[in-house]
Short mmCIF file of C-alpha atoms in Angstrom, two decimals:
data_model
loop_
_atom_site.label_atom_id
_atom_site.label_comp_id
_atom_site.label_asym_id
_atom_site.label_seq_id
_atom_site.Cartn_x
_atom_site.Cartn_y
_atom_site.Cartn_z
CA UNK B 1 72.98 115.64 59.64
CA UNK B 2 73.43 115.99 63.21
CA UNK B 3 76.45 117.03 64.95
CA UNK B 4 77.77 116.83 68.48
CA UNK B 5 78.97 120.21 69.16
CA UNK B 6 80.36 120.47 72.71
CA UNK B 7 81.43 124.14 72.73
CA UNK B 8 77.83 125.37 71.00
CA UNK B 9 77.78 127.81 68.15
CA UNK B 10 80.87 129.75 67.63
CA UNK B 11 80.97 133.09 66.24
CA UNK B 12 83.81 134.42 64.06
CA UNK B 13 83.34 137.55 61.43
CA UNK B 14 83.13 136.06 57.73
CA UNK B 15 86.88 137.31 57.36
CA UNK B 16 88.14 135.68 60.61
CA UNK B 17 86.35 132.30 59.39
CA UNK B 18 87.62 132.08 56.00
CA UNK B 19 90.95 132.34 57.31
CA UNK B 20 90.47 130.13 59.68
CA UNK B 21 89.31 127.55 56.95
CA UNK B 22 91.88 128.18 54.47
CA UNK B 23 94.43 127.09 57.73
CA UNK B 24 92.55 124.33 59.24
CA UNK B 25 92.27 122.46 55.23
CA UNK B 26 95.46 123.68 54.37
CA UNK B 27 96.90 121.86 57.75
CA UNK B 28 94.54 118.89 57.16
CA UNK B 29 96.14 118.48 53.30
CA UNK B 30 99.91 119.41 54.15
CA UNK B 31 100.82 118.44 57.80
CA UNK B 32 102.57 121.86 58.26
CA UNK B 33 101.98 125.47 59.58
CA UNK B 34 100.22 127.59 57.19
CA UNK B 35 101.85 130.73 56.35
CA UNK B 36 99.93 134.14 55.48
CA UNK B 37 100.97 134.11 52.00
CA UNK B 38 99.04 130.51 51.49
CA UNK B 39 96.24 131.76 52.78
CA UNK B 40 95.72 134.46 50.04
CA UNK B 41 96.60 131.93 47.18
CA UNK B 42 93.85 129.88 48.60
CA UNK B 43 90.76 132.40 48.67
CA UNK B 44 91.08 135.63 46.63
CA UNK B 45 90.49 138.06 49.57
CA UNK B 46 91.80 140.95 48.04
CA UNK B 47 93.49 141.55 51.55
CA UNK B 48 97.48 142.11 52.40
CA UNK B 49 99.67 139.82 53.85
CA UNK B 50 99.70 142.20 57.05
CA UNK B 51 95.90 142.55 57.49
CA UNK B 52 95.97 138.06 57.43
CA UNK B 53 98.71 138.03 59.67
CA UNK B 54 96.41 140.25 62.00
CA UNK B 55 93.96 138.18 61.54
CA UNK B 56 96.14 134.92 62.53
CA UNK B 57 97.35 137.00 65.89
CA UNK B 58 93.79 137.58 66.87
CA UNK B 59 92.82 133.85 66.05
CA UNK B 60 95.71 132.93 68.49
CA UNK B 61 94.54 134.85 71.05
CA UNK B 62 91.57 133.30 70.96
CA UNK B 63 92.70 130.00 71.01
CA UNK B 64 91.94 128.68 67.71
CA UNK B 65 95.42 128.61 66.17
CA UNK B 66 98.89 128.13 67.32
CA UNK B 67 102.21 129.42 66.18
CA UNK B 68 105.19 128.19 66.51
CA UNK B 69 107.26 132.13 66.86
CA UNK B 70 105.28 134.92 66.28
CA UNK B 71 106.84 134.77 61.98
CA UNK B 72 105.47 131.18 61.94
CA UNK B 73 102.20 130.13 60.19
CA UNK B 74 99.43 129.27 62.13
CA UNK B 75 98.38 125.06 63.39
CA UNK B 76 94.64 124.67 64.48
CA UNK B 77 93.88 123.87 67.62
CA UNK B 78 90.62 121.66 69.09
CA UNK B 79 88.33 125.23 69.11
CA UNK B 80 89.77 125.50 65.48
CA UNK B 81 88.99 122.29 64.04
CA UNK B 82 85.50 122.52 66.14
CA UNK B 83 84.63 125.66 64.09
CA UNK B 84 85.92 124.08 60.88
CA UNK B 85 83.79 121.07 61.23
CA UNK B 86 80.74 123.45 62.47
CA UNK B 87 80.83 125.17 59.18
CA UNK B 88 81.07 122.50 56.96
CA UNK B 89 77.41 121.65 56.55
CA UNK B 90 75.95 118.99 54.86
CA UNK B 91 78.63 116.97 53.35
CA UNK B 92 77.37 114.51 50.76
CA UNK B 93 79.63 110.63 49.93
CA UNK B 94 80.29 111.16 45.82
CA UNK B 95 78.05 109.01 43.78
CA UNK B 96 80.46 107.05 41.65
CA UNK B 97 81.41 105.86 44.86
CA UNK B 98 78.16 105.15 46.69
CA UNK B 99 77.96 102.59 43.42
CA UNK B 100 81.06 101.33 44.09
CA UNK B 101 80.05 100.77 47.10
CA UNK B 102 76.97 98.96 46.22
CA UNK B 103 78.75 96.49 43.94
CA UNK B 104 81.11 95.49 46.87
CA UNK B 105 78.68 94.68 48.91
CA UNK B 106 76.45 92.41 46.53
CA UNK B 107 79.86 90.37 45.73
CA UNK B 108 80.44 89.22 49.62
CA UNK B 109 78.17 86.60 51.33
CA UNK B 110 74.84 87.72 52.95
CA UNK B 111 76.16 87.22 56.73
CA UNK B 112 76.14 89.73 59.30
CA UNK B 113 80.17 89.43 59.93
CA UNK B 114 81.18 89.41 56.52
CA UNK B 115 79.38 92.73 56.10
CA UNK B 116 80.67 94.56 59.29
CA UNK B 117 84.17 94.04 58.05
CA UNK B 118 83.87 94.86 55.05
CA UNK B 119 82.28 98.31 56.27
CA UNK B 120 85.53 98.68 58.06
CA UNK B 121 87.57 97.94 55.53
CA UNK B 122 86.30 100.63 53.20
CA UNK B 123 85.90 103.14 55.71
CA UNK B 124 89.36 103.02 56.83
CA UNK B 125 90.35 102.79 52.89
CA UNK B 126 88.41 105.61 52.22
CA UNK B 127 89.84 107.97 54.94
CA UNK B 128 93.27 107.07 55.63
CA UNK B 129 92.17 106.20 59.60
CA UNK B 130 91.39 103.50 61.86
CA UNK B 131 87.82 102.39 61.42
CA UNK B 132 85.73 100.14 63.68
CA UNK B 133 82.65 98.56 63.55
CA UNK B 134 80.33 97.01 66.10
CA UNK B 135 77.84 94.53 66.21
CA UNK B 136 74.65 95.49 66.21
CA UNK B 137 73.12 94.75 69.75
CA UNK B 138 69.54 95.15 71.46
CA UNK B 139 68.52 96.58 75.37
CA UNK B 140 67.73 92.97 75.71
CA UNK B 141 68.47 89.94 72.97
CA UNK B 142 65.30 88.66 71.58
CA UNK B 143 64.08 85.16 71.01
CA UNK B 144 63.46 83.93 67.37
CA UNK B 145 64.30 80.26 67.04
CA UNK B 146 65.13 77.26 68.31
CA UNK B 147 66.50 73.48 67.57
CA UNK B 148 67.15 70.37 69.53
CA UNK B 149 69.40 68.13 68.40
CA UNK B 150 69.47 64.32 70.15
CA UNK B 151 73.65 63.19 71.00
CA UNK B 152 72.55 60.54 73.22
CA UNK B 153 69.87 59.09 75.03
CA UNK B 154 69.46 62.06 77.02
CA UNK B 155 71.99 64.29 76.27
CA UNK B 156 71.07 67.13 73.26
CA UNK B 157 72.04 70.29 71.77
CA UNK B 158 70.33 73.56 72.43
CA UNK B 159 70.54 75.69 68.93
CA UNK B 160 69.13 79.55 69.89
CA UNK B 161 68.99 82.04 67.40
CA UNK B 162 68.49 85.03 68.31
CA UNK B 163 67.42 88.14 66.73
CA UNK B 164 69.74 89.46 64.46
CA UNK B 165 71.03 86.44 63.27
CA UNK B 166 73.31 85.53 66.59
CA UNK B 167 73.08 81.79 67.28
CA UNK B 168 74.46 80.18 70.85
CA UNK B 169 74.79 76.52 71.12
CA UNK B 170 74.55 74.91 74.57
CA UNK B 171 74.59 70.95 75.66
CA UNK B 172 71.92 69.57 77.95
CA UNK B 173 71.33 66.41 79.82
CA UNK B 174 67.79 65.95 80.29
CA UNK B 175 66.13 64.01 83.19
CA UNK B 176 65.19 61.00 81.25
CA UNK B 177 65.77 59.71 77.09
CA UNK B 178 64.23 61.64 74.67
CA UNK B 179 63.87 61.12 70.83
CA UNK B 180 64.52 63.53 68.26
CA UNK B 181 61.09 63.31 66.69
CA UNK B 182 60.31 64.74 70.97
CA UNK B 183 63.31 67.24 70.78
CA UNK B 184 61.73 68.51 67.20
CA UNK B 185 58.34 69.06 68.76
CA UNK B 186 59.45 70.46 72.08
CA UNK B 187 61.63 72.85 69.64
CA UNK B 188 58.81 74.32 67.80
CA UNK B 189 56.03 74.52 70.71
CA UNK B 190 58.70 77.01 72.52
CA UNK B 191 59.73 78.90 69.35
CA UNK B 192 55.99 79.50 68.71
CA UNK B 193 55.45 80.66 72.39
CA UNK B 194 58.51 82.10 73.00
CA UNK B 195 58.98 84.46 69.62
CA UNK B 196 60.34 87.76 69.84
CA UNK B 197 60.50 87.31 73.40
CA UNK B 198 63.41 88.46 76.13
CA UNK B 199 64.89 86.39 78.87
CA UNK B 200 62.86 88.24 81.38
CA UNK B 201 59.33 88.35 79.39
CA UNK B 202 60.18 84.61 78.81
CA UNK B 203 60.73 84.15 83.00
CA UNK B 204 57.03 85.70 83.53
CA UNK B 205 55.12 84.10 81.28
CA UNK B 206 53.09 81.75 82.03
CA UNK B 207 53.18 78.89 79.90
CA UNK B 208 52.16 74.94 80.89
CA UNK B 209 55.25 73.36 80.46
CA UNK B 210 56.24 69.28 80.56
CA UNK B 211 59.39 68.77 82.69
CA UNK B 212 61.82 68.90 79.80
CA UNK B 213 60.58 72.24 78.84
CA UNK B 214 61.10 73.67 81.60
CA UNK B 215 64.69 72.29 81.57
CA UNK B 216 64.98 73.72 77.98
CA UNK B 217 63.66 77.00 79.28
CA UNK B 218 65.85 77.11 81.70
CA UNK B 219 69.01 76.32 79.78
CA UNK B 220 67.97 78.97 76.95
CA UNK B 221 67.71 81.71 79.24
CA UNK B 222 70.51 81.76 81.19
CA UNK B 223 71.72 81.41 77.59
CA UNK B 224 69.62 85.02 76.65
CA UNK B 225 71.18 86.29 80.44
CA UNK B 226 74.74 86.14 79.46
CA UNK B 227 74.24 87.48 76.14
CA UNK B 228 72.53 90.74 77.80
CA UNK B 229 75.33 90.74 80.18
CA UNK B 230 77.92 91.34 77.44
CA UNK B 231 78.58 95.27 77.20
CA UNK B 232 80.98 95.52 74.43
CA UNK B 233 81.48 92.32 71.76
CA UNK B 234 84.85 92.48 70.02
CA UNK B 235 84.78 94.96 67.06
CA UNK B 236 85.92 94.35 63.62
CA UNK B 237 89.00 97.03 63.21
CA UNK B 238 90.77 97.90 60.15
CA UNK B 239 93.12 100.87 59.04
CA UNK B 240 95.60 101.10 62.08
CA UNK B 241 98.40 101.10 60.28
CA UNK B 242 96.94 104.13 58.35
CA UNK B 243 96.97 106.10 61.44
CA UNK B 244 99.57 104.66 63.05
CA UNK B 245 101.86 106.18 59.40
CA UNK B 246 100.44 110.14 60.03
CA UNK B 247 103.20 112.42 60.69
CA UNK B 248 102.02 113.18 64.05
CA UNK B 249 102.08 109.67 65.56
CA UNK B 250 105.59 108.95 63.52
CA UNK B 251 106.75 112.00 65.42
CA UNK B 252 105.40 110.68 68.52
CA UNK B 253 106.01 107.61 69.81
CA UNK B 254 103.90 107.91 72.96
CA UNK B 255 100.72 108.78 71.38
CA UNK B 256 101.07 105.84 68.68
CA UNK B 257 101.98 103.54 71.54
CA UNK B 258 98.55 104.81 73.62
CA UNK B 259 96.48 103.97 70.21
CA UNK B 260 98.12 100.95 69.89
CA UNK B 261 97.43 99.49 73.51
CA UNK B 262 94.17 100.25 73.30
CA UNK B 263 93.49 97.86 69.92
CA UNK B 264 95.43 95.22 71.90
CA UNK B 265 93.81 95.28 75.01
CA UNK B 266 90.52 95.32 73.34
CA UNK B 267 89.53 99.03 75.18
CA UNK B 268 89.48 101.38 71.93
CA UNK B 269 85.60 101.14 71.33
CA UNK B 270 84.83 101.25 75.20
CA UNK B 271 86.96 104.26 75.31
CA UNK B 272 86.00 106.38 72.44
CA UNK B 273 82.22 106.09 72.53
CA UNK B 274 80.76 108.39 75.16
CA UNK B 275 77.79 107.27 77.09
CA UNK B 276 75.20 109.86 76.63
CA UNK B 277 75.94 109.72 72.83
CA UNK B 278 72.33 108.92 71.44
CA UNK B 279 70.66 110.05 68.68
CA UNK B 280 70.69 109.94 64.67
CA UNK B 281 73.44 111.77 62.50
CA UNK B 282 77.38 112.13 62.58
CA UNK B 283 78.75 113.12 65.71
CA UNK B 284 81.98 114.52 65.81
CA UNK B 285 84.05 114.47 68.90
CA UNK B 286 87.45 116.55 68.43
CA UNK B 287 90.48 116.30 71.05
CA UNK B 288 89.89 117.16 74.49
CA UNK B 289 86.25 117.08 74.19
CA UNK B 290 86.59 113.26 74.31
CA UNK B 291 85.82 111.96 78.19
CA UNK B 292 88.52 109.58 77.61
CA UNK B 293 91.90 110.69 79.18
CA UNK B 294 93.43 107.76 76.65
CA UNK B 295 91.90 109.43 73.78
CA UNK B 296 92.10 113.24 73.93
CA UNK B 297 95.11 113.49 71.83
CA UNK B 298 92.54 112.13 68.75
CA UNK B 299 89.41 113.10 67.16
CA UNK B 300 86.57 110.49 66.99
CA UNK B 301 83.25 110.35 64.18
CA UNK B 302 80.74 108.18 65.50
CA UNK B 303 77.70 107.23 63.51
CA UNK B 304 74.89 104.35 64.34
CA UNK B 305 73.25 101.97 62.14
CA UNK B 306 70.16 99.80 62.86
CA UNK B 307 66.39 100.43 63.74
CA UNK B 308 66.04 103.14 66.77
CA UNK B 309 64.83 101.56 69.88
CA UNK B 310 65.83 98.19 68.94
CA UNK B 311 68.66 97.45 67.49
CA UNK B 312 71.57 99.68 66.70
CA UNK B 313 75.52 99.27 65.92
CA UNK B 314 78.37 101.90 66.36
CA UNK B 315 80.49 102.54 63.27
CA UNK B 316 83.51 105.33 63.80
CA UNK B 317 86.75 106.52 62.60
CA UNK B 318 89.65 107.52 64.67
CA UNK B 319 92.58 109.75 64.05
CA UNK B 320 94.23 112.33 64.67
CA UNK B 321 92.67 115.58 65.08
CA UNK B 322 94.34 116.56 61.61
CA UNK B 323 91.83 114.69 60.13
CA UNK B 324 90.12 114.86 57.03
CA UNK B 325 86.72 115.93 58.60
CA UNK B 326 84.55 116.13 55.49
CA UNK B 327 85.65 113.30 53.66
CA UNK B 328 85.30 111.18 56.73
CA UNK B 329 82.23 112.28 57.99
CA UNK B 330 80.38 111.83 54.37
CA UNK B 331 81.69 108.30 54.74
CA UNK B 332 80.64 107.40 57.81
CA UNK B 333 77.19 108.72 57.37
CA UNK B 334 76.95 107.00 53.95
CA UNK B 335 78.13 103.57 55.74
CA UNK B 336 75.58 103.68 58.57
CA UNK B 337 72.70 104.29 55.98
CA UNK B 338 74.26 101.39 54.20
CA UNK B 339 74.20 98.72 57.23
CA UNK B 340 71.29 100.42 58.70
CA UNK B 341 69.35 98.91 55.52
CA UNK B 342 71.07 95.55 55.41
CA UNK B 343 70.37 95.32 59.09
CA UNK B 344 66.80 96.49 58.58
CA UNK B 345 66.26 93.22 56.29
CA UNK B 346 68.32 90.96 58.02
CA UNK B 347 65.52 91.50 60.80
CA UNK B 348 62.85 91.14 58.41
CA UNK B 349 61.96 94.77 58.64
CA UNK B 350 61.43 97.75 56.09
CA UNK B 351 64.66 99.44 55.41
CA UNK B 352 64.40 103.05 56.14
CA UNK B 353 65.48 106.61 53.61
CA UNK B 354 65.41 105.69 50.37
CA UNK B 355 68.74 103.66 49.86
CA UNK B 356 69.16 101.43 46.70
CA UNK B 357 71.08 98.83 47.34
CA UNK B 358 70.50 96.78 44.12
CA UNK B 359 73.27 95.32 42.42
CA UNK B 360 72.75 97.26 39.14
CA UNK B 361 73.39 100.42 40.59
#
């Protein structure tokens, strides 16, 4: 599992680190600073009370941990929870619940939609966060089918479905009356020469065309133009109230409000998603590594689903940065794999890894 790590590798003696650990998942669990007597209930160091609380001064200096007064226990800060989530390693979602899982999914229709929200809905469920979950999208949208349907004596609508199961009607008022048995053969001659094809691959080729194809090529792709034009489509978005009910944003009002204006204005997935994010794997982008100013009082896990180089969808949890790291990044890697496969056959392609999806798991 790959992770984005922004600082690079950071080195702390075994001591330092297990102290560190013990406050950052103490913190995570409890909301509240973690004193040095917690720290050796929670791992049998076999070291005083003093030598910890050394410890805890030096890991302030360094800027992992905050105190409150120098008698306080110690709060992670971003370079804490960075090392935290460096050393967790590979962090598997539980079985029994990969099966639930499963079942869920088998009981909901086979549509695109109803599968993207339900991945929300668990996600958020399962970590106590706000989840959202994208559709997936190509470079370019892709031609796969298409219908005429006769309204009048000239006037018909365009039915395009694209790849991945997006359909876009249009009307169109051709130049002169046209049948349906016309409109159905029209329909098929440019689905069979226009498969799998973009808007701009469609443009070039060079195809002999009867005057109402053309005007049915036209029409489908300016339909194909505005689709590629569309950045961002509308995420489904569950488990605000989950974050919205953590101590730190019932403490602060601000910081709820800034979470909150950004699900209503539609901005949360534009802002939390970094551009040069690519790759495979869990990324994990903590506090004030985020390049959104809106969003550097939270920590973001961003996975993708989909087939690499084709078609891919953004799945990610956000929360703040006392979040349960593990938990939430087994989930979201365990969700991608999911849709990645249900994706994979949606497009009529082999689903990748060695998921089992079947209904009797």
């Amino acid at each position: 599992m790959k992770r984005l790590l922004i600082e690079g590798a950071i080195m702390l003696s075994p001591r330092a680190e297990t102290i560190l650990k013990s406050i950052v998942g103490q913190y995570i669990v409890k909301a509240a600073p973690v004193p040095s007597h917690s720290i050796t209930k929670d791992y049998e160091l076999g070291l005083s009370a003093a030598t910890i609380r050394n410890e805890m001064v030096q890991l302030e200096q360094e800027g992992y941990i905050t105190r409150p007064h120098p008698s306080a226990g110690g709060i992670p800060l971003d370079k804490g929870y960075r090392c935290y989530v460096t050393s967790l390693g590979d962090v598997k979602f539980p079985q029994d619940e990969q099966r639930m899982v499963s079942h869920l999914f088998h009981q909901v229709e086979q549509e695109l939609d109803v599968w993207l929200n339900l991945a929300a809905t668990l996600i958020a469920q399962k970590v106590q966060n706000t989840a959202l979950v994208s559709m997936p999208t190509t470079e370019a949208c892709q031609f796969k089918h298409l219908e005429l349907v006769s309204l009048q004596d000239s006037l018909a609508l365009i039915v395009l479905v694209l790849r991945g199961a997006k359909v876009k009607q249009q009307l169109i008022t051709f130049d002169r009356a046209v049948t349906q048995p016309e409109l159905t053969v029209i329909a098929n001659r440019l689905s069979d020469i226009y498969s799998g094809l973009t808007s701009n691959r469609i443009l070039v080729k060079n195809a002999e065309l009867s005057t109402t194809e053309q005007q049915t090529t036209d029409c489908l792709t300016k339909l194909m133009e505005v689709e590629d034009s569309r950045e961002y489509e509308e995420p489904f978005i569950n488990g605000l109230h989950f974050t919205l009910n953590q101590p730190e944003l019932t403490q602060n009002h601000w910081l709820a409000q800034t979470l909150t204006e950004l699900v209503e204005q539609r901005n949360l997935l534009r802002n939390i998603v970094p551009g040069q994010l690519t790759g495979k794997g869990v990324h994990v982008i903590i506090g004030k590594e985020n390049e959104s100013e809106a969003i550097r009082d939270y920590s973001v896990v961003i996975g993708h689903y989909g087939m690499a180089g084709e078609v891919t969808g953004t799945v990610c949890v956000v929360g703040p940065t006392r979040m349960p790291y593990a938990r939430t990044i087994a989930t979201v890697d365990y969700l991608t794999m999911v849709l990645g496969e249900l994706v994979a056959k949606l497009y009529g392609e082999e689903p990748p890894g060695n998921l089992n999806l079947e209904a009797n798991n």
